[in-house]
Coordinates of C-alpha atoms and ligand atoms in Angstrom, one line a residue:
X1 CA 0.0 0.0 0.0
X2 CA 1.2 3.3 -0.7
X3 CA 0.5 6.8 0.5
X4 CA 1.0 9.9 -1.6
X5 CA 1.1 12.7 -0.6
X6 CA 0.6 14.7 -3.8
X7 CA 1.0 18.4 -3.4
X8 CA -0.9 21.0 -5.9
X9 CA -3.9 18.5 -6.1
X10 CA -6.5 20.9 -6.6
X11 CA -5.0 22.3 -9.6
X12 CA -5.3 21.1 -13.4
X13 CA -2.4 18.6 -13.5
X14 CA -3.0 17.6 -10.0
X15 CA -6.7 17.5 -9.9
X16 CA -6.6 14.8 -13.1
X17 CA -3.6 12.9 -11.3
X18 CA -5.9 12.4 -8.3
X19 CA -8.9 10.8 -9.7
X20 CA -6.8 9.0 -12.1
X21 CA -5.3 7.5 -9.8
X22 CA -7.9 6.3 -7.5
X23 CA -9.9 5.3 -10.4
X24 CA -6.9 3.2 -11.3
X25 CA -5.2 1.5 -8.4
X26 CA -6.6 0.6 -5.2
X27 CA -3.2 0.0 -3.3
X28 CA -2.7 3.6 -3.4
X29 CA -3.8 6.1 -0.9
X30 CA -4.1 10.0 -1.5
X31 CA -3.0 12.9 0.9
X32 CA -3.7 16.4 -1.7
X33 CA -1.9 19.1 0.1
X34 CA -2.8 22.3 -1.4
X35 CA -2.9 25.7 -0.3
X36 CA -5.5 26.7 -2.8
X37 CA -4.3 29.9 -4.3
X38 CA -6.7 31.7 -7.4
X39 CA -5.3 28.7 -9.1
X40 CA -6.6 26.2 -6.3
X41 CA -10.2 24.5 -6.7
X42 CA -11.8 22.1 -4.6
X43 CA -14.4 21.7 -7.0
X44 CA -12.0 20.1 -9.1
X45 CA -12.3 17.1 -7.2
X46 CA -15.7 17.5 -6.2
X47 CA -16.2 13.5 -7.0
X48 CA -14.0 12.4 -5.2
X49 CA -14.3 13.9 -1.6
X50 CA -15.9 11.4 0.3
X51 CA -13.8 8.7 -1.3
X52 CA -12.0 6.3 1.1
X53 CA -8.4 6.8 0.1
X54 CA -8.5 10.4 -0.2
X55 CA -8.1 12.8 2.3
X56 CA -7.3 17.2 1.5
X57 CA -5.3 19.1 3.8
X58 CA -4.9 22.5 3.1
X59 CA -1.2 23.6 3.8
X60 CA 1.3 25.3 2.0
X61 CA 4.9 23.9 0.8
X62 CA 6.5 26.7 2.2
X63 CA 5.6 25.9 5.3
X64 CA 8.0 23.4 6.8
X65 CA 5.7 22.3 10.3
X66 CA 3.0 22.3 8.1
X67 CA 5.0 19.9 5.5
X68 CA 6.4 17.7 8.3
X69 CA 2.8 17.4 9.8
X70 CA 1.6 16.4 6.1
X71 CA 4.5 13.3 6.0
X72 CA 3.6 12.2 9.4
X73 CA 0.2 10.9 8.0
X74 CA 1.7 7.6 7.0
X75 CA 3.3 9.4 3.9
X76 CA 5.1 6.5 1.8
X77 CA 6.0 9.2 -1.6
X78 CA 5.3 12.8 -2.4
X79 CA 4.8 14.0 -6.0
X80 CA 5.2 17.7 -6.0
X81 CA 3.2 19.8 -8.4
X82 CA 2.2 22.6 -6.3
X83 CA 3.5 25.7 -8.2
X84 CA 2.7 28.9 -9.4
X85 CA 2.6 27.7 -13.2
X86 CA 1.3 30.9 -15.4
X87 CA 3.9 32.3 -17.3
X88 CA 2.2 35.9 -17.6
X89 CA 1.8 36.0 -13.8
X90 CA 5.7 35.9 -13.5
X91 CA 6.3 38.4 -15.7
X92 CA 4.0 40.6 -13.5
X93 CA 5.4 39.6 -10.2
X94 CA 7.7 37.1 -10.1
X95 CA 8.1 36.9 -5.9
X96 CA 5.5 34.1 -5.9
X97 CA 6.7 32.1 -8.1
X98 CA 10.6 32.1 -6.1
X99 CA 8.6 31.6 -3.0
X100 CA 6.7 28.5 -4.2
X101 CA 8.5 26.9 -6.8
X102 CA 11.8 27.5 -5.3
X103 CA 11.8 27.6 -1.5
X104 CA 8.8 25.5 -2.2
X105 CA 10.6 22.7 -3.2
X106 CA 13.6 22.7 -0.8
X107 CA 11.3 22.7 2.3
X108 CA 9.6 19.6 0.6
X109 CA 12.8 18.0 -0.2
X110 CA 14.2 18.3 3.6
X111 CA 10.4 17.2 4.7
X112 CA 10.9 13.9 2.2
X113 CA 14.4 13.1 3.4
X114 CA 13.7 13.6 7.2
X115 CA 10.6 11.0 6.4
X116 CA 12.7 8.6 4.6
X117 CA 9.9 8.6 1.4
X118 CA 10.1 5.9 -1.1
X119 CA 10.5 8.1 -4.2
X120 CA 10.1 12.1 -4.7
X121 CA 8.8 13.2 -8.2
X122 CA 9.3 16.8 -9.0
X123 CA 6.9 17.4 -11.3
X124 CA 8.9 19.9 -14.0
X125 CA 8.6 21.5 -17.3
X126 CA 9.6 21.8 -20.9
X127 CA 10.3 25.5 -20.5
X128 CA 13.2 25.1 -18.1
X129 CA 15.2 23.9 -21.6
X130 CA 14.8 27.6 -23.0
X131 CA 13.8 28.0 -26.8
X132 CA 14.4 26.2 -30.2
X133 CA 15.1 27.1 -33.4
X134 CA 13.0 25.6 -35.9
X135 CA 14.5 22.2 -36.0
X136 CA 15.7 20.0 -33.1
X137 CA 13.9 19.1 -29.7
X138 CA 14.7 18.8 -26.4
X139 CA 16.3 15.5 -24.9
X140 CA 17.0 14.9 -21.5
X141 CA 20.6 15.9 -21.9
X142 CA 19.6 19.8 -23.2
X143 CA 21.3 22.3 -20.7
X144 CA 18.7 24.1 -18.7
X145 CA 18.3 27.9 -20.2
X146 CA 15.4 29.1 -18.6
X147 CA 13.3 32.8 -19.9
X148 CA 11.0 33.8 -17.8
X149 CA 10.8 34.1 -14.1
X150 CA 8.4 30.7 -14.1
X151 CA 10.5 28.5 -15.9
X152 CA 14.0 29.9 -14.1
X153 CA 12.0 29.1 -10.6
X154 CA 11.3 25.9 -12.2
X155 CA 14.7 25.0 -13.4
X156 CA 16.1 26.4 -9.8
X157 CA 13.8 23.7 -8.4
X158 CA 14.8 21.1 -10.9
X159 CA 18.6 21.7 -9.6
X160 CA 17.7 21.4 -6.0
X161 CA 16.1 18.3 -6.9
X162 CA 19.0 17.1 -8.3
X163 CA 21.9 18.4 -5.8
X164 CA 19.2 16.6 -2.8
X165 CA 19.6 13.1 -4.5
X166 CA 23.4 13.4 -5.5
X167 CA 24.4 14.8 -2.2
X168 CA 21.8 13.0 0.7
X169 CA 20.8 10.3 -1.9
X170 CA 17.5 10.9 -1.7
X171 CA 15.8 9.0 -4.2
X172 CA 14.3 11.3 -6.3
X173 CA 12.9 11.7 -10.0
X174 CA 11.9 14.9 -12.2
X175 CA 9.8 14.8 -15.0
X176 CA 9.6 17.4 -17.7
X177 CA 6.3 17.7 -19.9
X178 CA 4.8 19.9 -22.7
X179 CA 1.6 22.1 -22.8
X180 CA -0.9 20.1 -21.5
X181 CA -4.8 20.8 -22.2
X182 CA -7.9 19.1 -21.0
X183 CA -10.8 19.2 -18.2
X184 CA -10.5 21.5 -15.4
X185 CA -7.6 23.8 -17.0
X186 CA -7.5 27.3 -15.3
X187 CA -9.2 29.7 -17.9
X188 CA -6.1 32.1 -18.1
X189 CA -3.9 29.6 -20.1
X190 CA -4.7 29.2 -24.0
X191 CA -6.7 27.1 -24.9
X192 CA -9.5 27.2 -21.7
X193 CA -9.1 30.9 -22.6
X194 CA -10.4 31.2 -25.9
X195 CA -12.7 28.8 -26.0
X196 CA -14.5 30.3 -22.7
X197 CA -14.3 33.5 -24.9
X198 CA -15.1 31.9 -28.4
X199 CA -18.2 30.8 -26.3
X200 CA -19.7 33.5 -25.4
X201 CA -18.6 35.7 -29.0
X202 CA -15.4 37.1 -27.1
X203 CA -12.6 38.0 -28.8
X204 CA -9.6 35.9 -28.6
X205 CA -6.1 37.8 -27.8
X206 CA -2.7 36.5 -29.5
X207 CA 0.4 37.0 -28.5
X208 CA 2.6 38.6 -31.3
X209 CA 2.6 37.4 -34.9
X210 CA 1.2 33.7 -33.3
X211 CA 4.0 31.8 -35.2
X212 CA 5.1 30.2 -31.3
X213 CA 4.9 26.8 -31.7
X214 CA 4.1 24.5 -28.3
X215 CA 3.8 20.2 -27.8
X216 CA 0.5 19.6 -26.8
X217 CA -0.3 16.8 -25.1
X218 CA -3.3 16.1 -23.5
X219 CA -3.4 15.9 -19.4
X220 CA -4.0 12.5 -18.9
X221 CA -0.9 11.3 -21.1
X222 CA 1.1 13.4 -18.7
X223 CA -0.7 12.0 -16.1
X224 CA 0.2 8.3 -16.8
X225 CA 3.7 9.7 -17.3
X226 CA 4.2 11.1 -14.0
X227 CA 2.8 7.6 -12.8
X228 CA 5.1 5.6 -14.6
X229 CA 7.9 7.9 -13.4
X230 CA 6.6 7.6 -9.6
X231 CA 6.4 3.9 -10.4
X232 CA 9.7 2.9 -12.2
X233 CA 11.9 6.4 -12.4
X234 CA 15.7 5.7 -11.9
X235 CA 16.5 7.7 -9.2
X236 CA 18.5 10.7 -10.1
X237 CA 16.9 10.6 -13.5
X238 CA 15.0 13.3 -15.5
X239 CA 12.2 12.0 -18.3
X240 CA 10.7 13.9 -21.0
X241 CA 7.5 13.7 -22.2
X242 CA 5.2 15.4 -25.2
X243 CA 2.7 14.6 -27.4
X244 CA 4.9 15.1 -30.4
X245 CA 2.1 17.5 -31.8
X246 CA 3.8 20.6 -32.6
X247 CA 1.2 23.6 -33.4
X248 CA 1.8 27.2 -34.1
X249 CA -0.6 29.6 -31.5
X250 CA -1.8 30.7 -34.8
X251 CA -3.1 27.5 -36.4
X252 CA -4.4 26.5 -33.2
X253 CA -6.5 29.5 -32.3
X254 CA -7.9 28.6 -36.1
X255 CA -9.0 25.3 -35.6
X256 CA -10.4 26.4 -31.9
X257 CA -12.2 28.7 -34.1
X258 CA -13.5 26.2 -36.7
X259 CA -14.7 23.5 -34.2
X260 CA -16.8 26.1 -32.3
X261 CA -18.1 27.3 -35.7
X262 CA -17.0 31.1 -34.8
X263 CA -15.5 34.0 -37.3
X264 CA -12.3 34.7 -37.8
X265 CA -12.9 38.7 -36.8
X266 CA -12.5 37.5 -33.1
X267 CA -9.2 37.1 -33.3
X268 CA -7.3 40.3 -32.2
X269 CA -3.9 40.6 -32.2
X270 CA -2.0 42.0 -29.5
X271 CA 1.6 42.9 -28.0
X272 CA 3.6 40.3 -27.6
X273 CA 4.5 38.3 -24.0
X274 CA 8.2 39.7 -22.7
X275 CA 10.8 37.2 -23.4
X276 CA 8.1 35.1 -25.6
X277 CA 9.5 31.9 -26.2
X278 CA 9.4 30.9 -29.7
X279 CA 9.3 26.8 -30.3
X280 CA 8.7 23.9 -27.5
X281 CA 9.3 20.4 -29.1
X282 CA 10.3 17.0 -26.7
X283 CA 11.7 14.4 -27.6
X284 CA 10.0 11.6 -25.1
X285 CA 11.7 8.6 -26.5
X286 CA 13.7 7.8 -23.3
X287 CA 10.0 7.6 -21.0
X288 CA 8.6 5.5 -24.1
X289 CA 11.9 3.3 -23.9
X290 CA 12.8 3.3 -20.3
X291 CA 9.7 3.5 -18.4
X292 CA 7.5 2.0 -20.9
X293 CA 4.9 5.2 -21.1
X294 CA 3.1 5.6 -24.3
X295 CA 0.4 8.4 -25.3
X296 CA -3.2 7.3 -25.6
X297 CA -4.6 10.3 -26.9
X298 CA -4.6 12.3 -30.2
X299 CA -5.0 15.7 -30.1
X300 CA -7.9 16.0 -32.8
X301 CA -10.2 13.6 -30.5
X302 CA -8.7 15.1 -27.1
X303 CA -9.3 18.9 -28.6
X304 CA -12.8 17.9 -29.6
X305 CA -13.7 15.9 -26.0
X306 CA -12.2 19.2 -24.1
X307 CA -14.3 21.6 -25.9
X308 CA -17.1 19.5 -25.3
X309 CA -16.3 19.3 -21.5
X310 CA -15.9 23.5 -20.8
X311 CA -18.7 24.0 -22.9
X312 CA -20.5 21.0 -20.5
X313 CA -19.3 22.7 -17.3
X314 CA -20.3 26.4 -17.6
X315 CA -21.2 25.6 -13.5
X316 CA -17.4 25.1 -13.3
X317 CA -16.1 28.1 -15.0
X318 CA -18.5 30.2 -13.4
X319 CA -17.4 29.2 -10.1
X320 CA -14.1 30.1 -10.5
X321 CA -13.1 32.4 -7.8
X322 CA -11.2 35.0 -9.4
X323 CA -12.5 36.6 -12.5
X324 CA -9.2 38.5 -13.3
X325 CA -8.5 36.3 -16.1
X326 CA -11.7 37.9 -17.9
X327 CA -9.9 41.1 -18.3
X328 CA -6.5 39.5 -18.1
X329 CA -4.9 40.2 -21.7
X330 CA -6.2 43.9 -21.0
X331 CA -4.4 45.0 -18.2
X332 CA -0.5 44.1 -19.3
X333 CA 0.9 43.7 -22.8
X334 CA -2.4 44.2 -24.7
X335 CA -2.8 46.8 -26.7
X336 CA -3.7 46.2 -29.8
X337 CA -0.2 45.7 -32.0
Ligands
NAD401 P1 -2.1 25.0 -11.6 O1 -1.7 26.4 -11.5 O2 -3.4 24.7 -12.3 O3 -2.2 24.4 -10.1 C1 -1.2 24.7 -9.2 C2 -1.8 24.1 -7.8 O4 -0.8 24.3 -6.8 C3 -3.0 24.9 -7.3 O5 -4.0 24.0 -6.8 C4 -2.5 25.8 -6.2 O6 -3.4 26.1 -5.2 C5 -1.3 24.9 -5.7 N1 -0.3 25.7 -5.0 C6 0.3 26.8 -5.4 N2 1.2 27.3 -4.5 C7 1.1 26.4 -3.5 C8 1.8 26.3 -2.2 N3 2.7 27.2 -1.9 N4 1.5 25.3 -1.4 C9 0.6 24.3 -1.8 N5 -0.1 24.4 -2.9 C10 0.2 25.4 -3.8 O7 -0.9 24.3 -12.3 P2 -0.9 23.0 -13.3 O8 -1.0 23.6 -14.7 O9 -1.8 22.0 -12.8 O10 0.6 22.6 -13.2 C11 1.0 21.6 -12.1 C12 2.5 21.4 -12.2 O11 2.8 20.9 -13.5 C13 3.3 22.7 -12.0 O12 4.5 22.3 -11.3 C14 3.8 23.1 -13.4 O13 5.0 23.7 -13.4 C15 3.9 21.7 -14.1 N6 3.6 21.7 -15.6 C16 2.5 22.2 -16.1 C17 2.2 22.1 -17.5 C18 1.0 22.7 -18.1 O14 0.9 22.7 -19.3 N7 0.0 23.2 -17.3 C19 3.2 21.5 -18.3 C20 4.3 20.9 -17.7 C21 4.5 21.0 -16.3
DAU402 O1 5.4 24.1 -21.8 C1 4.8 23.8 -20.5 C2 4.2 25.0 -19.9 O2 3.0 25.3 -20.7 C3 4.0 24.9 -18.4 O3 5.2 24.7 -17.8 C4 3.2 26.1 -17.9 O4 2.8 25.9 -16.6 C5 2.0 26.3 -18.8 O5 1.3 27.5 -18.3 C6 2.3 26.4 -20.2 O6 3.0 27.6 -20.5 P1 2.8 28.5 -21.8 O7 3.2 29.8 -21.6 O8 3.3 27.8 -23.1 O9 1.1 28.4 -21.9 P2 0.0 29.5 -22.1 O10 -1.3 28.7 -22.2 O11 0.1 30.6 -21.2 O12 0.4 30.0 -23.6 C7 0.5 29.1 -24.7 C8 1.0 29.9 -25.9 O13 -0.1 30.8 -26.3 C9 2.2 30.8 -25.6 O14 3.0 30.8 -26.7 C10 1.6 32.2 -25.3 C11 0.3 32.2 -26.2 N1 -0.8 32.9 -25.7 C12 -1.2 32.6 -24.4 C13 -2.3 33.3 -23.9 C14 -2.8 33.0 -22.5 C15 -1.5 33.8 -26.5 O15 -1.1 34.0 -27.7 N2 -2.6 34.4 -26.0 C16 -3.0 34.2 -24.7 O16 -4.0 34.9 -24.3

């Protein structure tokens, strides 16, 4: 029997990782430790709060008694995805995101190694690699060259990680994923964005020319990889994993517009993120060959079944507690270009 202690559970990745894996595997027990910032969501896991291996606490990773009080619950592994994850958000203010992300992590780490876990998965992301060219993709082995305040807190974390298994031989594993999409995404990131606003005949904002090209991969697969990196992860190493679906924001935003039937007029172009990062590609092969992961999920059934569910949930995304998103794009590099 195991007991996780997975922090960030209320959020998008975390939320999905939860009922996945209760649905899934009945040797496992859940602890979701979440200090439920805007980004934080009980009702994300509505369905499951009265199950009998899952238990909230409400804490915060910074906080080391209330950590250690979280590990003395019978803790047997901790999968960390608590962060601040919105890119924008970091560019605005980026103490946050060195608080959680960075000291975050270390009081986590010291919490994991005083309780002698099993295995410590940093969940991670593709951005800490920087930016590519248009050919190539990032392997395991790319140096870290983070751009934004997010991805260099990530990629401070990531090293952490690393220097805690090297030096006290904690036996820890990161994992490194592309943009994920699916049910119960926060509506500030892409593509819950504009189809909330396609919805509703708002216009869409994007970024720049909208020739950025991001991996999409759809929350589940990155799910199962986390799993399968919890389950047989080499200590000490990092695994990639993508959907190998490389779109352009622009193309995208098109289709989004297509499969919710609306005119190309909403689109309005606006000034460009700071530091935009041009092209995300992984390369995933080691998690395919090594841990035996595979996607399930193309992205032309996964885009269709995730439009389906926001435009399903309108309960949901009126709920959300924080409206800021709404007006988001209008407050920082917006004007029109
Ligand atoms: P999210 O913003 O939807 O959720 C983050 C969760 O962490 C929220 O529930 C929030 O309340 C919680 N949290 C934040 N600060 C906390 C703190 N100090 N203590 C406890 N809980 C705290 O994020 P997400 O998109 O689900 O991402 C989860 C993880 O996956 C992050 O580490 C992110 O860097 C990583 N990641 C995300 C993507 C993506 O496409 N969304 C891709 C690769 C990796
Ligand atoms: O690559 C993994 C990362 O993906 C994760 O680590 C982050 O937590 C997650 O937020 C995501 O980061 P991005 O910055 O790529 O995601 P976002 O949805 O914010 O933006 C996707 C692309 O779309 C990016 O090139 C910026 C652009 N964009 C975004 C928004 C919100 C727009 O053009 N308009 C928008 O309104």
């Amino acid at each position: 029997m195991s007991t996780l202690l997975v922090t960030g559970g209320c959020g998008f990745i975390g939320s999905n990782f939860i009922r996945h894996l209760l649905a899934t595997d009945r040797a496992v027990s859940v602890i979701n430790f979440d200090c439920l910032t805007y980004a934080g969501n009980l009702a994300n896991l509505a369905d499951v709060v009265d199950h009998p291996r899952y238990r909230f606490v409400k804490g915060d990773i910074t906080d080391r008694e209330q950590v250690r009080a979280a590990l003395r619950l019978g803790v047997t592994d901790v999968i960390n995805f608590a962060a601040e994850s919105h890119v924008d958000r970091s560019i605005q203010d980026s103490g946050p995101f060195v608080r959680t992300n960075v000291i975050g992590t270390q009081v986590l780490l010291d919490a994991a190694r005083e309780g002698g876990v099993k295995k410590y998965v940093q969940v991670s992301t593709d951005e800490v690699y920087g930016s590519l060219g248009a050919d190539g993709f990032f392997t395991e082995a790319t140096p870290l060259h983070p751009n934004s305040p997010y991805s260099a807190s990530k990629a401070g974390a990531d090293l952490l990680v690393q220097a805690y298994e090297h030096t006290f031989g904690l036996p820890a594993v990161i994992t490194r994923c592309s943009n994920n999409y699916g049910p119960y995404q926060f509506p500030e990131k892409l593509i819950p964005l504009f189809v909330t606003n396609l919805v509703r005949d708002e216009p869409v904002p994007v970024y720049g020319d909208g020739q950025q090209v991001r991996d999409w991969i759809h929350v589940l697969d990155h799910c199962t990889g986390v799993e399968a990196a919890w389950r047989r992860g080499k200590p000490g190493e990092v695994y990639n994993f993508g959907g190998r679906c490389e779109k352009t924001n622009l193309d995208l935003t098109l289709t989004l517009l297509d499969l919710l039937g609306k005119p190309r007029t909403l689109i309005r172009y606006v000034k460009d993120r700071p530091g935009h990062d041009r092209r995300y590609a992984i390369d995933c092969a080691k998690a395919e060959r090594e841990l035996g992961w595979a996607r399930q999920t193309t992205f032309d059934q996964g885009l269709l079944e995730t439009i389906n569910w926001y435009k399903a949930n309108a309960t949901w995304i009126a709920g959300i507690k924080t409206k800021d998103y709404l007006t988001y794009y209008e407050n920082q590099y917006d004007r029109l270009q």
